[in-house]
PDB file of C-alpha atoms in Angstrom:
ATOM      1  CA  UNK A 224      35.569   7.463   5.365  1.00 91.00           C
ATOM      2  CA  UNK A 225      35.645  10.792   3.526  1.00 88.00           C
ATOM      3  CA  UNK A 226      35.450   9.070   0.142  1.00 89.00           C
ATOM      4  CA  UNK A 227      32.536   6.882   1.262  1.00 91.00           C
ATOM      5  CA  UNK A 228      30.411   9.277   3.339  1.00 88.00           C
ATOM      6  CA  UNK A 229      31.172  12.666   1.779  1.00 81.00           C
ATOM      7  CA  UNK A 230      31.874  11.786  -1.843  1.00 81.00           C
ATOM      8  CA  UNK A 231      29.506   8.776  -2.003  1.00 87.00           C
ATOM      9  CA  UNK A 232      32.062   6.506  -3.677  1.00 89.00           C
ATOM     10  CA  UNK A 233      31.223   2.806  -3.592  1.00 92.00           C
ATOM     11  CA  UNK A 234      33.339   0.464  -1.491  1.00 93.00           C
ATOM     12  CA  UNK A 235      34.512  -1.231  -4.703  1.00 93.00           C
ATOM     13  CA  UNK A 236      35.650   2.124  -6.157  1.00 91.00           C
ATOM     14  CA  UNK A 237      37.522   3.012  -2.953  1.00 93.00           C
ATOM     15  CA  UNK A 238      39.265  -0.388  -2.930  1.00 93.00           C
ATOM     16  CA  UNK A 239      40.404   0.162  -6.496  1.00 91.00           C
ATOM     17  CA  UNK A 240      41.670   3.681  -5.747  1.00 88.00           C
ATOM     18  CA  UNK A 241      43.584   2.628  -2.619  1.00 89.00           C
ATOM     19  CA  UNK A 242      44.812  -0.703  -3.942  1.00 90.00           C
ATOM     20  CA  UNK A 243      43.207  -2.757  -1.180  1.00 92.00           C
ATOM     21  CA  UNK A 244      40.419  -5.356  -1.061  1.00 93.00           C
ATOM     22  CA  UNK A 245      36.737  -4.422  -0.803  1.00 92.00           C
ATOM     23  CA  UNK A 246      36.403  -6.421   2.414  1.00 92.00           C
ATOM     24  CA  UNK A 247      39.253  -4.398   3.939  1.00 94.00           C
ATOM     25  CA  UNK A 248      37.436  -1.170   3.015  1.00 94.00           C
ATOM     26  CA  UNK A 249      34.373  -2.506   4.831  1.00 93.00           C
ATOM     27  CA  UNK A 250      36.484  -3.325   7.897  1.00 93.00           C
ATOM     28  CA  UNK A 251      38.002   0.170   7.891  1.00 94.00           C
ATOM     29  CA  UNK A 252      34.588   1.824   7.709  1.00 93.00           C
ATOM     30  CA  UNK A 253      33.372  -0.290  10.633  1.00 91.00           C
ATOM     31  CA  UNK A 254      36.513   0.656  12.592  1.00 92.00           C
ATOM     32  CA  UNK A 255      35.852   4.337  11.791  1.00 92.00           C
ATOM     33  CA  UNK A 256      32.397   4.097  13.398  1.00 89.00           C
ATOM     34  CA  UNK A 257      33.623   2.115  16.412  1.00 88.00           C
ATOM     35  CA  UNK A 258      36.344   4.689  17.162  1.00 90.00           C
ATOM     36  CA  UNK A 259      34.079   7.736  16.574  1.00 88.00           C
ATOM     37  CA  UNK A 260      36.032   8.879  13.525  1.00 90.00           C
ATOM     38  CA  UNK A 261      32.585   8.629  11.940  1.00 90.00           C
ATOM     39  CA  UNK A 262      29.478   9.485  13.971  1.00 85.00           C
ATOM     40  CA  UNK A 263      26.074   8.922  12.387  1.00 78.00           C
ATOM     41  CA  UNK A 264      22.950  10.710  13.624  1.00 70.00           C
ATOM     42  CA  UNK A 265      19.374  10.291  12.435  1.00 62.00           C
ATOM     43  CA  UNK A 266      17.181  13.371  12.450  1.00 59.00           C
ATOM     44  CA  UNK A 267      13.891  11.763  13.467  1.00 53.00           C
ATOM     45  CA  UNK A 268      11.041  14.105  14.271  1.00 61.00           C
ATOM     46  CA  UNK A 269       9.047  13.532  17.432  1.00 68.00           C
ATOM     47  CA  UNK A 270       6.056  12.760  15.204  1.00 79.00           C
ATOM     48  CA  UNK A 271       7.790   9.797  13.620  1.00 82.00           C
ATOM     49  CA  UNK A 272       8.917   8.527  17.026  1.00 85.00           C
ATOM     50  CA  UNK A 273       5.323   8.836  18.255  1.00 88.00           C
ATOM     51  CA  UNK A 274       4.146   6.644  15.365  1.00 91.00           C
ATOM     52  CA  UNK A 275       6.745   3.987  16.180  1.00 90.00           C
ATOM     53  CA  UNK A 276       5.829   3.988  19.878  1.00 91.00           C
ATOM     54  CA  UNK A 277       2.108   3.776  19.085  1.00 93.00           C
ATOM     55  CA  UNK A 278       2.708   0.818  16.753  1.00 94.00           C
ATOM     56  CA  UNK A 279       4.806  -0.994  19.348  1.00 94.00           C
ATOM     57  CA  UNK A 280       2.301  -0.366  22.141  1.00 94.00           C
ATOM     58  CA  UNK A 281      -0.588  -1.916  20.198  1.00 95.00           C
ATOM     59  CA  UNK A 282       1.469  -4.453  18.194  1.00 95.00           C
ATOM     60  CA  UNK A 283       0.640  -2.916  14.815  1.00 96.00           C
ATOM     61  CA  UNK A 284       2.611  -3.178  11.587  1.00 95.00           C
ATOM     62  CA  UNK A 285       2.465   0.577  10.934  1.00 94.00           C
ATOM     63  CA  UNK A 286       0.813   3.697  12.298  1.00 95.00           C
ATOM     64  CA  UNK A 287       0.492   7.012  10.460  1.00 95.00           C
ATOM     65  CA  UNK A 288      -0.554  10.080  12.469  1.00 94.00           C
ATOM     66  CA  UNK A 289      -1.840  13.237  10.783  1.00 94.00           C
ATOM     67  CA  UNK A 290      -0.733  16.227  12.827  1.00 93.00           C
ATOM     68  CA  UNK A 291      -3.849  18.300  13.376  1.00 93.00           C
ATOM     69  CA  UNK A 292      -4.979  21.241  15.469  1.00 91.00           C
ATOM     70  CA  UNK A 293      -8.707  20.833  14.865  1.00 94.00           C
ATOM     71  CA  UNK A 294     -11.432  18.375  13.939  1.00 94.00           C
ATOM     72  CA  UNK A 295     -12.190  20.423  10.832  1.00 95.00           C
ATOM     73  CA  UNK A 296      -8.578  20.188   9.637  1.00 95.00           C
ATOM     74  CA  UNK A 297      -8.569  16.413  10.153  1.00 95.00           C
ATOM     75  CA  UNK A 298     -11.876  16.011   8.339  1.00 94.00           C
ATOM     76  CA  UNK A 299     -10.535  17.980   5.384  1.00 94.00           C
ATOM     77  CA  UNK A 300      -7.154  16.247   5.156  1.00 94.00           C
ATOM     78  CA  UNK A 301      -7.448  12.666   6.462  1.00 95.00           C
ATOM     79  CA  UNK A 302      -8.545  11.325   3.072  1.00 94.00           C
ATOM     80  CA  UNK A 303      -5.529  12.552   1.158  1.00 93.00           C
ATOM     81  CA  UNK A 304      -3.210  11.675   4.058  1.00 93.00           C
ATOM     82  CA  UNK A 305      -4.320   8.030   4.139  1.00 95.00           C
ATOM     83  CA  UNK A 306      -4.849   7.582   0.387  1.00 92.00           C
ATOM     84  CA  UNK A 307      -1.154   7.988  -0.436  1.00 85.00           C
ATOM     85  CA  UNK A 308      -0.158   5.005   1.697  1.00 89.00           C
ATOM     86  CA  UNK A 309      -3.260   2.918   0.989  1.00 93.00           C
ATOM     87  CA  UNK A 310      -2.545   3.183  -2.746  1.00 90.00           C
ATOM     88  CA  UNK A 311       0.762   1.435  -2.060  1.00 89.00           C
ATOM     89  CA  UNK A 312      -1.030  -1.322  -0.128  1.00 93.00           C
ATOM     90  CA  UNK A 313      -3.540  -1.731  -2.959  1.00 94.00           C
ATOM     91  CA  UNK A 314      -0.585  -2.174  -5.302  1.00 90.00           C
ATOM     92  CA  UNK A 315       0.513  -5.199  -3.256  1.00 90.00           C
ATOM     93  CA  UNK A 316      -2.966  -6.744  -2.937  1.00 95.00           C
ATOM     94  CA  UNK A 317      -5.100  -8.838  -5.251  1.00 95.00           C
ATOM     95  CA  UNK A 318      -8.532  -8.853  -3.599  1.00 97.00           C
ATOM     96  CA  UNK A 319      -9.478  -5.713  -1.682  1.00 97.00           C
ATOM     97  CA  UNK A 320     -12.421  -5.637   0.712  1.00 96.00           C
ATOM     98  CA  UNK A 321     -13.938  -2.362   1.849  1.00 95.00           C
ATOM     99  CA  UNK A 322     -16.532  -1.275   4.399  1.00 90.00           C
ATOM    100  CA  UNK A 323     -18.670   1.842   4.445  1.00 83.00           C
ATOM    101  CA  UNK A 324     -18.409   5.267   6.054  1.00 83.00           C
ATOM    102  CA  UNK A 325     -17.804   8.975   5.520  1.00 85.00           C
ATOM    103  CA  UNK A 326     -14.113   8.645   6.352  1.00 91.00           C
ATOM    104  CA  UNK A 327     -13.527   5.907   3.786  1.00 92.00           C
ATOM    105  CA  UNK A 328     -15.429   7.955   1.228  1.00 91.00           C
ATOM    106  CA  UNK A 329     -12.856  10.705   1.731  1.00 92.00           C
ATOM    107  CA  UNK A 330     -10.024   8.201   1.316  1.00 94.00           C
ATOM    108  CA  UNK A 331     -11.392   6.564  -1.834  1.00 94.00           C
ATOM    109  CA  UNK A 332     -11.997   9.953  -3.461  1.00 92.00           C
ATOM    110  CA  UNK A 333      -8.253  10.681  -3.143  1.00 93.00           C
ATOM    111  CA  UNK A 334      -6.884   7.325  -4.327  1.00 91.00           C
ATOM    112  CA  UNK A 335      -5.127   7.472  -7.683  1.00 86.00           C
ATOM    113  CA  UNK A 336      -4.502   4.490  -9.999  1.00 86.00           C
ATOM    114  CA  UNK A 337      -1.187   5.980 -11.133  1.00 82.00           C
ATOM    115  CA  UNK A 338       1.733   3.887  -9.953  1.00 80.00           C
ATOM    116  CA  UNK A 339      -0.463   0.841  -9.318  1.00 87.00           C
ATOM    117  CA  UNK A 340       0.748  -2.076 -11.425  1.00 87.00           C
ATOM    118  CA  UNK A 341      -2.016  -3.814 -13.409  1.00 90.00           C
ATOM    119  CA  UNK A 342      -4.891  -2.231 -11.464  1.00 91.00           C
ATOM    120  CA  UNK A 343      -7.338  -3.942 -13.817  1.00 91.00           C
ATOM    121  CA  UNK A 344      -6.358  -7.294 -12.271  1.00 93.00           C
ATOM    122  CA  UNK A 345      -7.591  -6.271  -8.815  1.00 95.00           C
ATOM    123  CA  UNK A 346     -10.995  -7.201  -7.423  1.00 96.00           C
ATOM    124  CA  UNK A 347     -12.948  -4.919  -5.079  1.00 96.00           C
ATOM    125  CA  UNK A 348     -15.336  -6.746  -2.748  1.00 96.00           C
ATOM    126  CA  UNK A 349     -18.087  -5.409  -0.503  1.00 94.00           C
ATOM    127  CA  UNK A 350     -17.611  -6.709   3.054  1.00 95.00           C
ATOM    128  CA  UNK A 351     -21.213  -6.417   4.215  1.00 92.00           C
ATOM    129  CA  UNK A 352     -24.677  -5.777   2.931  1.00 88.00           C
ATOM    130  CA  UNK A 353     -25.791  -2.208   2.412  1.00 81.00           C
ATOM    131  CA  UNK A 354     -27.692   0.133   4.703  1.00 72.00           C
ATOM    132  CA  UNK A 355     -31.356   0.955   4.253  1.00 57.00           C
ATOM    133  CA  UNK A 356     -32.121   4.564   3.422  1.00 49.00           C
ATOM    134  CA  UNK A 357     -35.752   3.842   4.270  1.00 45.00           C
ATOM    135  CA  UNK A 358     -37.732   0.863   5.507  1.00 39.00           C
ATOM    136  CA  UNK A 359     -38.956   0.229   1.978  1.00 39.00           C
ATOM    137  CA  UNK A 360     -35.623   0.563   0.157  1.00 41.00           C
ATOM    138  CA  UNK A 361     -33.483  -2.596   0.215  1.00 40.00           C
ATOM    139  CA  UNK A 362     -30.625  -1.527  -2.017  1.00 39.00           C
ATOM    140  CA  UNK A 363     -28.231   0.967  -0.513  1.00 43.00           C
ATOM    141  CA  UNK A 364     -26.371   3.521  -2.593  1.00 45.00           C
ATOM    142  CA  UNK A 365     -24.248   4.352   0.453  1.00 50.00           C
ATOM    143  CA  UNK A 366     -22.185   1.174   0.239  1.00 54.00           C
ATOM    144  CA  UNK A 367     -22.367   0.247  -3.419  1.00 60.00           C
ATOM    145  CA  UNK A 368     -21.179   3.654  -4.578  1.00 81.00           C
ATOM    146  CA  UNK A 369     -18.011   3.323  -2.495  1.00 87.00           C
ATOM    147  CA  UNK A 370     -17.175  -0.102  -3.929  1.00 92.00           C
ATOM    148  CA  UNK A 371     -18.025   1.075  -7.415  1.00 91.00           C
ATOM    149  CA  UNK A 372     -15.991   4.279  -7.151  1.00 92.00           C
ATOM    150  CA  UNK A 373     -12.845   2.397  -6.183  1.00 93.00           C
ATOM    151  CA  UNK A 374     -13.481  -0.189  -8.898  1.00 93.00           C
ATOM    152  CA  UNK A 375     -13.938   2.573 -11.476  1.00 93.00           C
ATOM    153  CA  UNK A 376     -10.710   4.267 -10.431  1.00 92.00           C
ATOM    154  CA  UNK A 377      -8.784   1.026 -10.899  1.00 93.00           C
ATOM    155  CA  UNK A 378     -10.823  -0.069 -13.930  1.00 93.00           C
ATOM    156  CA  UNK A 379     -11.274  -3.426 -12.244  1.00 95.00           C
ATOM    157  CA  UNK A 380     -14.061  -5.776 -11.220  1.00 94.00           C
ATOM    158  CA  UNK A 381     -16.332  -4.753  -8.339  1.00 94.00           C
ATOM    159  CA  UNK A 382     -18.470  -7.232  -6.432  1.00 94.00           C
ATOM    160  CA  UNK A 383     -21.593  -5.885  -4.751  1.00 89.00           C
ATOM    161  CA  UNK A 384     -23.907  -7.286  -2.112  1.00 88.00           C
ATOM    162  CA  UNK A 385     -27.285  -5.995  -3.226  1.00 84.00           C
ATOM    163  CA  UNK A 386     -29.004  -6.679   0.076  1.00 87.00           C
ATOM    164  CA  UNK A 387     -29.236  -5.055   3.506  1.00 86.00           C
ATOM    165  CA  UNK A 388     -26.568  -5.713   6.125  1.00 88.00           C
ATOM    166  CA  UNK A 389     -29.186  -6.592   8.749  1.00 87.00           C
ATOM    167  CA  UNK A 390     -32.609  -8.242   8.653  1.00 88.00           C
ATOM    168  CA  UNK A 391     -35.265  -8.149  11.340  1.00 85.00           C
ATOM    169  CA  UNK A 392     -36.540 -11.408   9.850  1.00 88.00           C
ATOM    170  CA  UNK A 393     -33.908 -14.145  10.324  1.00 89.00           C
ATOM    171  CA  UNK A 394     -35.629 -16.485   7.836  1.00 92.00           C
ATOM    172  CA  UNK A 395     -35.469 -13.827   5.127  1.00 92.00           C
ATOM    173  CA  UNK A 396     -31.773 -13.330   5.802  1.00 91.00           C
ATOM    174  CA  UNK A 397     -31.152 -17.080   5.415  1.00 92.00           C
ATOM    175  CA  UNK A 398     -33.103 -17.122   2.177  1.00 92.00           C
ATOM    176  CA  UNK A 399     -31.161 -14.179   0.722  1.00 91.00           C
ATOM    177  CA  UNK A 400     -27.849 -15.852   1.595  1.00 90.00           C
ATOM    178  CA  UNK A 401     -28.780 -18.749  -0.692  1.00 89.00           C
ATOM    179  CA  UNK A 402     -29.086 -16.460  -3.701  1.00 91.00           C
ATOM    180  CA  UNK A 403     -26.313 -17.110  -6.242  1.00 90.00           C
ATOM    181  CA  UNK A 404     -25.305 -13.442  -6.593  1.00 89.00           C
ATOM    182  CA  UNK A 405     -24.938 -13.092  -2.827  1.00 92.00           C
ATOM    183  CA  UNK A 406     -23.090 -16.388  -2.397  1.00 92.00           C
ATOM    184  CA  UNK A 407     -20.618 -15.466  -5.168  1.00 92.00           C
ATOM    185  CA  UNK A 408     -19.590 -12.323  -3.283  1.00 93.00           C
ATOM    186  CA  UNK A 409     -19.379 -14.082   0.083  1.00 94.00           C
ATOM    187  CA  UNK A 410     -17.102 -16.756  -1.426  1.00 94.00           C
ATOM    188  CA  UNK A 411     -14.558 -14.029  -2.247  1.00 95.00           C
ATOM    189  CA  UNK A 412     -14.235 -13.115   1.424  1.00 96.00           C
ATOM    190  CA  UNK A 413     -11.869 -16.071   1.803  1.00 95.00           C
ATOM    191  CA  UNK A 414      -9.547 -14.508  -0.812  1.00 95.00           C
ATOM    192  CA  UNK A 415      -9.262 -10.986   0.607  1.00 97.00           C
ATOM    193  CA  UNK A 416      -5.689  -9.929   1.369  1.00 96.00           C
ATOM    194  CA  UNK A 417      -6.417  -6.252   2.103  1.00 97.00           C
ATOM    195  CA  UNK A 418      -9.407  -4.975   4.094  1.00 97.00           C
ATOM    196  CA  UNK A 419     -10.014  -1.215   4.287  1.00 97.00           C
ATOM    197  CA  UNK A 420     -12.077  -0.511   7.389  1.00 96.00           C
ATOM    198  CA  UNK A 421     -13.783   2.334   9.168  1.00 93.00           C
ATOM    199  CA  UNK A 422     -14.138   2.527  12.947  1.00 94.00           C
ATOM    200  CA  UNK A 423     -17.616   3.339  14.189  1.00 91.00           C
ATOM    201  CA  UNK A 424     -18.527   4.567  17.658  1.00 91.00           C
ATOM    202  CA  UNK A 425     -21.823   3.600  19.275  1.00 89.00           C
ATOM    203  CA  UNK A 426     -23.996   6.629  19.839  1.00 77.00           C
ATOM    204  CA  UNK A 427     -26.668   8.893  18.434  1.00 64.00           C
ATOM    205  CA  UNK A 428     -24.147  10.508  16.065  1.00 71.00           C
ATOM    206  CA  UNK A 429     -23.217   7.257  14.325  1.00 74.00           C
ATOM    207  CA  UNK A 430     -24.152   7.565  10.649  1.00 69.00           C
ATOM    208  CA  UNK A 431     -24.084   3.806  10.111  1.00 69.00           C
ATOM    209  CA  UNK A 432     -26.405   3.071  13.025  1.00 74.00           C
ATOM    210  CA  UNK A 433     -28.745   5.836  11.945  1.00 73.00           C
ATOM    211  CA  UNK A 434     -29.490   3.793   8.815  1.00 71.00           C
ATOM    212  CA  UNK A 435     -30.633   0.569  10.483  1.00 76.00           C
ATOM    213  CA  UNK A 436     -34.181  -0.129  11.740  1.00 78.00           C
ATOM    214  CA  UNK A 437     -35.010   1.322  15.166  1.00 81.00           C
ATOM    215  CA  UNK A 438     -35.558  -2.127  16.703  1.00 83.00           C
ATOM    216  CA  UNK A 439     -32.070  -3.255  15.635  1.00 84.00           C
ATOM    217  CA  UNK A 440     -30.529   0.041  16.713  1.00 83.00           C
ATOM    218  CA  UNK A 441     -31.995  -0.349  20.189  1.00 85.00           C
ATOM    219  CA  UNK A 442     -30.474  -3.830  20.547  1.00 86.00           C
ATOM    220  CA  UNK A 443     -27.065  -2.383  19.761  1.00 88.00           C
ATOM    221  CA  UNK A 444     -27.495   0.542  22.170  1.00 88.00           C
ATOM    222  CA  UNK A 445     -28.619  -1.833  24.931  1.00 88.00           C
ATOM    223  CA  UNK A 446     -25.488  -3.975  24.552  1.00 90.00           C
ATOM    224  CA  UNK A 447     -22.051  -3.195  25.978  1.00 90.00           C
ATOM    225  CA  UNK A 448     -20.723  -2.271  22.521  1.00 92.00           C
ATOM    226  CA  UNK A 449     -18.518   0.814  22.133  1.00 93.00           C
ATOM    227  CA  UNK A 450     -17.041  -0.007  18.717  1.00 94.00           C
ATOM    228  CA  UNK A 451     -18.411  -1.117  15.334  1.00 93.00           C
ATOM    229  CA  UNK A 452     -16.228  -2.515  12.531  1.00 95.00           C
ATOM    230  CA  UNK A 453     -18.022  -3.853   9.456  1.00 94.00           C
ATOM    231  CA  UNK A 454     -21.153  -4.270  11.600  1.00 91.00           C
ATOM    232  CA  UNK A 455     -19.250  -6.381  14.138  1.00 95.00           C
ATOM    233  CA  UNK A 456     -19.460  -5.037  17.681  1.00 94.00           C
ATOM    234  CA  UNK A 457     -16.874  -4.884  20.465  1.00 96.00           C
ATOM    235  CA  UNK A 458     -16.952  -3.844  24.111  1.00 95.00           C
ATOM    236  CA  UNK A 459     -14.318  -1.609  25.696  1.00 95.00           C
ATOM    237  CA  UNK A 460     -12.029  -4.584  26.407  1.00 96.00           C
ATOM    238  CA  UNK A 461     -12.089  -5.580  22.722  1.00 96.00           C
ATOM    239  CA  UNK A 462     -14.340  -8.593  23.210  1.00 96.00           C
ATOM    240  CA  UNK A 463     -16.554  -9.390  20.246  1.00 95.00           C
ATOM    241  CA  UNK A 464     -20.211  -9.036  21.279  1.00 93.00           C
ATOM    242  CA  UNK A 465     -22.222 -11.701  19.511  1.00 86.00           C
ATOM    243  CA  UNK A 466     -25.374  -9.774  18.817  1.00 88.00           C
ATOM    244  CA  UNK A 467     -27.464 -10.063  15.649  1.00 87.00           C
ATOM    245  CA  UNK A 468     -25.212 -12.857  14.380  1.00 88.00           C
ATOM    246  CA  UNK A 469     -28.134 -14.641  12.709  1.00 89.00           C
ATOM    247  CA  UNK A 470     -29.660 -11.432  11.381  1.00 89.00           C
ATOM    248  CA  UNK A 471     -26.832  -9.913   9.389  1.00 91.00           C
ATOM    249  CA  UNK A 472     -24.897 -10.494   6.174  1.00 93.00           C
ATOM    250  CA  UNK A 473     -21.326  -9.384   6.713  1.00 94.00           C
ATOM    251  CA  UNK A 474     -17.781 -10.704   6.953  1.00 95.00           C
ATOM    252  CA  UNK A 475     -17.923 -11.534  10.609  1.00 93.00           C
ATOM    253  CA  UNK A 476     -15.258 -10.837  13.186  1.00 94.00           C
ATOM    254  CA  UNK A 477     -13.407 -14.154  13.277  1.00 94.00           C
ATOM    255  CA  UNK A 478     -12.963 -14.372   9.498  1.00 95.00           C
ATOM    256  CA  UNK A 479     -12.160 -10.672   9.147  1.00 96.00           C
ATOM    257  CA  UNK A 480      -9.450 -10.983  11.779  1.00 95.00           C
ATOM    258  CA  UNK A 481      -7.652 -13.536   9.584  1.00 95.00           C
ATOM    259  CA  UNK A 482      -7.132 -11.064   6.708  1.00 96.00           C
ATOM    260  CA  UNK A 483      -3.412 -10.406   6.250  1.00 94.00           C
ATOM    261  CA  UNK A 484      -3.642  -6.603   6.173  1.00 96.00           C
ATOM    262  CA  UNK A 485      -6.511  -4.867   7.965  1.00 97.00           C
ATOM    263  CA  UNK A 486      -6.256  -1.118   7.433  1.00 97.00           C
ATOM    264  CA  UNK A 487      -8.325   1.221   9.595  1.00 97.00           C
ATOM    265  CA  UNK A 488      -8.856   4.959   9.175  1.00 97.00           C
ATOM    266  CA  UNK A 489     -10.434   7.229  11.789  1.00 95.00           C
ATOM    267  CA  UNK A 490     -10.001  10.668  13.302  1.00 95.00           C
ATOM    268  CA  UNK A 491     -11.310  12.897  16.071  1.00 94.00           C
ATOM    269  CA  UNK A 492     -10.978  12.608  19.837  1.00 93.00           C
ATOM    270  CA  UNK A 493     -14.606  11.461  20.164  1.00 93.00           C
ATOM    271  CA  UNK A 494     -13.702   8.108  18.595  1.00 94.00           C
ATOM    272  CA  UNK A 495     -10.938   7.258  21.078  1.00 95.00           C
ATOM    273  CA  UNK A 496     -12.999   4.666  22.990  1.00 95.00           C
ATOM    274  CA  UNK A 497     -14.059   2.952  19.762  1.00 95.00           C
ATOM    275  CA  UNK A 498     -10.490   2.906  18.446  1.00 97.00           C
ATOM    276  CA  UNK A 499      -9.137   1.442  21.686  1.00 97.00           C
ATOM    277  CA  UNK A 500     -11.719  -1.338  21.552  1.00 96.00           C
ATOM    278  CA  UNK A 501     -10.811  -2.121  17.937  1.00 97.00           C
ATOM    279  CA  UNK A 502      -7.108  -2.208  18.806  1.00 97.00           C
ATOM    280  CA  UNK A 503      -7.698  -4.486  21.796  1.00 96.00           C
ATOM    281  CA  UNK A 504      -9.797  -6.757  19.589  1.00 96.00           C
ATOM    282  CA  UNK A 505      -6.832  -7.231  17.231  1.00 96.00           C
ATOM    283  CA  UNK A 506      -8.863  -6.009  14.271  1.00 97.00           C
ATOM    284  CA  UNK A 507      -6.251  -3.536  13.003  1.00 97.00           C
ATOM    285  CA  UNK A 508      -2.833  -4.110  11.420  1.00 97.00           C
ATOM    286  CA  UNK A 509      -2.183  -0.704   9.847  1.00 97.00           C
ATOM    287  CA  UNK A 510      -3.719   2.459  11.253  1.00 97.00           C
ATOM    288  CA  UNK A 511      -4.304   5.992   9.965  1.00 97.00           C
ATOM    289  CA  UNK A 512      -5.408   8.512  12.606  1.00 97.00           C
ATOM    290  CA  UNK A 513      -4.990  12.156  13.530  1.00 95.00           C
ATOM    291  CA  UNK A 514      -3.045  13.547  16.482  1.00 94.00           C
ATOM    292  CA  UNK A 515      -6.313  14.463  18.257  1.00 95.00           C
ATOM    293  CA  UNK A 516      -7.350  10.844  18.698  1.00 96.00           C
ATOM    294  CA  UNK A 517      -3.757   9.733  19.325  1.00 94.00           C
ATOM    295  CA  UNK A 518      -3.456  12.182  22.232  1.00 93.00           C
ATOM    296  CA  UNK A 519      -6.786  11.020  23.647  1.00 93.00           C
ATOM    297  CA  UNK A 520      -5.765   7.346  23.456  1.00 91.00           C
ATOM    298  CA  UNK A 521      -2.554   8.088  25.364  1.00 79.00           C
ATOM    299  CA  UNK A 522      -4.365  10.189  27.988  1.00 72.00           C
TER     300      UNK A 522
END
């Protein structure tokens, strides 16, 4: 036991030194643990235990919680905190879909291509149309810049949807969806193996909702929605609310749910209701949050 645990000799080396078989060394080490000759302890912080419990409670693959004392600290640090782990997930993926939002902008700005194997072979895909900056402007820099920035970092192909996410005119939406450039992007939605998502709350402070026409915004506010993910809407129980289904161009809830790894990033206690709805909807596999929202969810 001393040779193995304190001197880090291999079991094969110990067997050779003592003139016994390797399997007998293994049996002796097991006996040492069973009889308390060897006692192993794991120094797990309460933070790590909290992450495990959170993941188990909501049936998630992984949860990462940024310990934070203030909203300002979370806002400043959530991007770098999530980017480290998301870079690893990007390394494992081939086709990466991404939504829009301030939080994801902070994440993408911190992602580094270093350590990612063959980043040029990846494909970055926009998961919904863009958001109008004005009633006259159809092409949104808000969404395209995010897709393009990640594509530039990885020196890989980026696929844009150069159209709004929502149309007041259903016939116009149907016509746009027949365009070859739009259809080519939509076809890639079936290939996505990593989706990077923001969690939006429904309220006057929502940046995403502030960029849609007032008539559409009012329909959303009048519904029971408390959560928005890629312009899909969910009530507090996690039920998908089928509003504007024929007016929008986005990877809709049922198809998005089938993506192997859905990564969500959000922070701040004010988004607790939206996060809970997204969790109950089963739209999250891997989650990055701060301790402020984690505490509120458990309250």
